[in-house]
């Protein structure tokens, strides 16, 4: 065993949470390396059903250490609420099991407010933000205008730093958006109510990880969202403000020397997309309603109905390449069992020409999907546990996708539960 990463190949919501939950027993440490509370991993296991937003999916395994790396947007309020919810469902969280990097930047009380103000200003041109403050947070991080988690151990300096930042930020809030200023009193209340609660979990996780690596521990890197939402390689500007791609894992985890031996790319057996932006393979009307209903495609964080479509070979192949996936987990195959014939978006048509490559974001709205159909399998596959249990048409669908995207499909998921999986 060695180091691994579990990453999304498409628009997010591919089912990464269930894959990390399944595979954590092969690892000693699980590290979240990017993003914040703006997405949700759904995990169903012996403890119950969970929608995790910030906590790494390794928290359910005894003996596994879960880490929030420096690349994460650490929202103390969200994290503390999530920790309490998880503990209430019988999962103990202690500082030897959950560690927060002292180099995580804090998502501050004004980031969420600025996210809402800007989306409101954009009106019908909005980016479709989840309004969790992620974009204002990462902008400020790169301007060096946030606070590091480790600063909580220096209360005097922290207070002075927050006061400086607040003075600067209130200029934007009041003079640009015409909103009410945030008071220092409310900021200090937030420090007491949330930051103080998570403080016992904050430590030098970089040193811990370097030591662990020296001792031959196996580390799993966990991402949020997918390649098409990557700030540098995704469908800009309809991306997140961080880098979900696997090659960011060494930086965002704090183990800069990490080698990734296995990169498991998670792909859904069809496509979904939350929020705005080009989604070339999108289905509409009754066909879409049916797929959304069978797949229960509503956002884990926002409850918003997800846009749906057939699997998109062009986008998925690009995602596989960006992620450097060494194997694929194909999820939700069971959802397709109602279809008489299964649509697949095999190419795009751009300016009258059929293309196989994923085009530059500005060209995407001009692309039309080329749809082909494969025979449906019309059988409930949710109890299949071996490859040979799958009907031939389902096997053919998986093999077709595998060939088209150019990566071995090692896992076929046929249900949300931990054991609803076929390993090839
Ligand atoms: P993530 O953010 O990539 O972890 O994905 P989400 O948790 O947002 O979405 C995946 C959803 O699909 C969750 O509700 C999972 O419980 C569910 N799920 C995952 N794999 C399967 C599967 O193979 N079949 C079915 N029916 N549901 C699945």
PDB file of C-alpha atoms and ligand atoms in Angstrom, residues 12-18 39-44 49 225 268 295-297 300 306 330-335 413-416 420, ligand 1:
ATOM      1  CA  UNK A  12     -18.558  17.442  -8.382  1.00  0.00           C
ATOM      2  CA  UNK A  13     -21.138  15.276  -6.578  1.00  0.00           C
ATOM      3  CA  UNK A  14     -19.708  12.174  -8.229  1.00  0.00           C
ATOM      4  CA  UNK A  15     -19.905  10.154  -5.005  1.00  0.00           C
ATOM      5  CA  UNK A  16     -16.373  10.772  -3.699  1.00  0.00           C
ATOM      6  CA  UNK A  17     -17.533  10.640  -0.069  1.00  0.00           C
ATOM      7  CA  UNK A  18     -18.716   7.039  -0.344  1.00  0.00           C
ATOM      8  CA  UNK A  39     -19.953  21.114  -1.128  1.00  0.00           C
ATOM      9  CA  UNK A  40     -21.239  18.043   0.597  1.00  0.00           C
ATOM     10  CA  UNK A  41     -20.006  14.468   0.710  1.00  0.00           C
ATOM     11  CA  UNK A  42     -22.757  12.024   1.510  1.00  0.00           C
ATOM     12  CA  UNK A  43     -21.630   8.995   3.468  1.00  0.00           C
ATOM     13  CA  UNK A  44     -23.849   6.121   4.609  1.00  0.00           C
ATOM     14  CA  UNK A  49     -26.266   8.901   7.057  1.00  0.00           C
ATOM     15  CA  UNK A 225     -15.798  19.013  -6.278  1.00  0.00           C
ATOM     16  CA  UNK A 268     -21.015   9.132 -12.109  1.00  0.00           C
ATOM     17  CA  UNK A 295     -30.891   9.485  -9.046  1.00  0.00           C
ATOM     18  CA  UNK A 296     -32.280  11.739  -6.306  1.00  0.00           C
ATOM     19  CA  UNK A 297     -30.223  14.599  -7.703  1.00  0.00           C
ATOM     20  CA  UNK A 300     -26.298  17.872  -0.405  1.00  0.00           C
ATOM     21  CA  UNK A 306     -29.100  19.376  -9.945  1.00  0.00           C
ATOM     22  CA  UNK A 330     -18.001   4.577 -11.679  1.00  0.00           C
ATOM     23  CA  UNK A 331     -20.878   5.365  -9.309  1.00  0.00           C
ATOM     24  CA  UNK A 332     -24.669   5.183  -9.457  1.00  0.00           C
ATOM     25  CA  UNK A 333     -24.848   2.559 -12.200  1.00  0.00           C
ATOM     26  CA  UNK A 334     -27.998   1.269 -10.443  1.00  0.00           C
ATOM     27  CA  UNK A 335     -29.816   4.528 -11.263  1.00  0.00           C
ATOM     28  CA  UNK A 413     -20.808   1.369  -7.372  1.00  0.00           C
ATOM     29  CA  UNK A 414     -24.400   0.101  -7.403  1.00  0.00           C
ATOM     30  CA  UNK A 415     -25.787   1.768  -4.263  1.00  0.00           C
ATOM     31  CA  UNK A 416     -24.936   4.372  -1.627  1.00  0.00           C
ATOM     32  CA  UNK A 420     -22.732  -1.769  -2.573  1.00  0.00           C
TER      33      UNK A 420
HETATM   34  P1  LIG B   1     -19.574  13.731  -3.437  1.00  0.00           P
HETATM   35  O1  LIG B   1     -19.613  15.176  -3.081  1.00  0.00           O
HETATM   36  O2  LIG B   1     -18.737  13.469  -4.638  1.00  0.00           O
HETATM   37  O3  LIG B   1     -19.221  12.865  -2.279  1.00  0.00           O
HETATM   38  O4  LIG B   1     -21.049  13.311  -3.878  1.00  0.00           O
HETATM   39  P2  LIG B   1     -22.435  13.558  -3.118  1.00  0.00           P
HETATM   40  O5  LIG B   1     -22.382  12.992  -1.790  1.00  0.00           O
HETATM   41  O6  LIG B   1     -22.878  14.958  -3.264  1.00  0.00           O
HETATM   42  O7  LIG B   1     -23.418  12.769  -4.070  1.00  0.00           O
HETATM   43  C1  LIG B   1     -23.401  11.457  -4.206  1.00  0.00           C
HETATM   44  C2  LIG B   1     -24.792  10.942  -3.849  1.00  0.00           C
HETATM   45  O8  LIG B   1     -24.981   9.720  -4.448  1.00  0.00           O
HETATM   46  C3  LIG B   1     -24.961  10.682  -2.377  1.00  0.00           C
HETATM   47  O9  LIG B   1     -26.307  10.877  -2.009  1.00  0.00           O
HETATM   48  C4  LIG B   1     -24.580   9.224  -2.225  1.00  0.00           C
HETATM   49  O10 LIG B   1     -25.142   8.576  -1.107  1.00  0.00           O
HETATM   50  C5  LIG B   1     -25.141   8.683  -3.492  1.00  0.00           C
HETATM   51  N1  LIG B   1     -24.419   7.545  -4.070  1.00  0.00           N
HETATM   52  C6  LIG B   1     -23.094   7.355  -4.169  1.00  0.00           C
HETATM   53  N2  LIG B   1     -22.822   6.243  -4.866  1.00  0.00           N
HETATM   54  C7  LIG B   1     -24.034   5.710  -5.220  1.00  0.00           C
HETATM   55  C8  LIG B   1     -24.436   4.595  -6.009  1.00  0.00           C
HETATM   56  O11 LIG B   1     -23.637   3.836  -6.530  1.00  0.00           O
HETATM   57  N3  LIG B   1     -25.783   4.421  -6.173  1.00  0.00           N
HETATM   58  C9  LIG B   1     -26.726   5.237  -5.634  1.00  0.00           C
HETATM   59  N4  LIG B   1     -28.004   4.973  -5.862  1.00  0.00           N
HETATM   60  N5  LIG B   1     -26.369   6.317  -4.904  1.00  0.00           N
HETATM   61  C10 LIG B   1     -25.049   6.545  -4.715  1.00  0.00           C
END
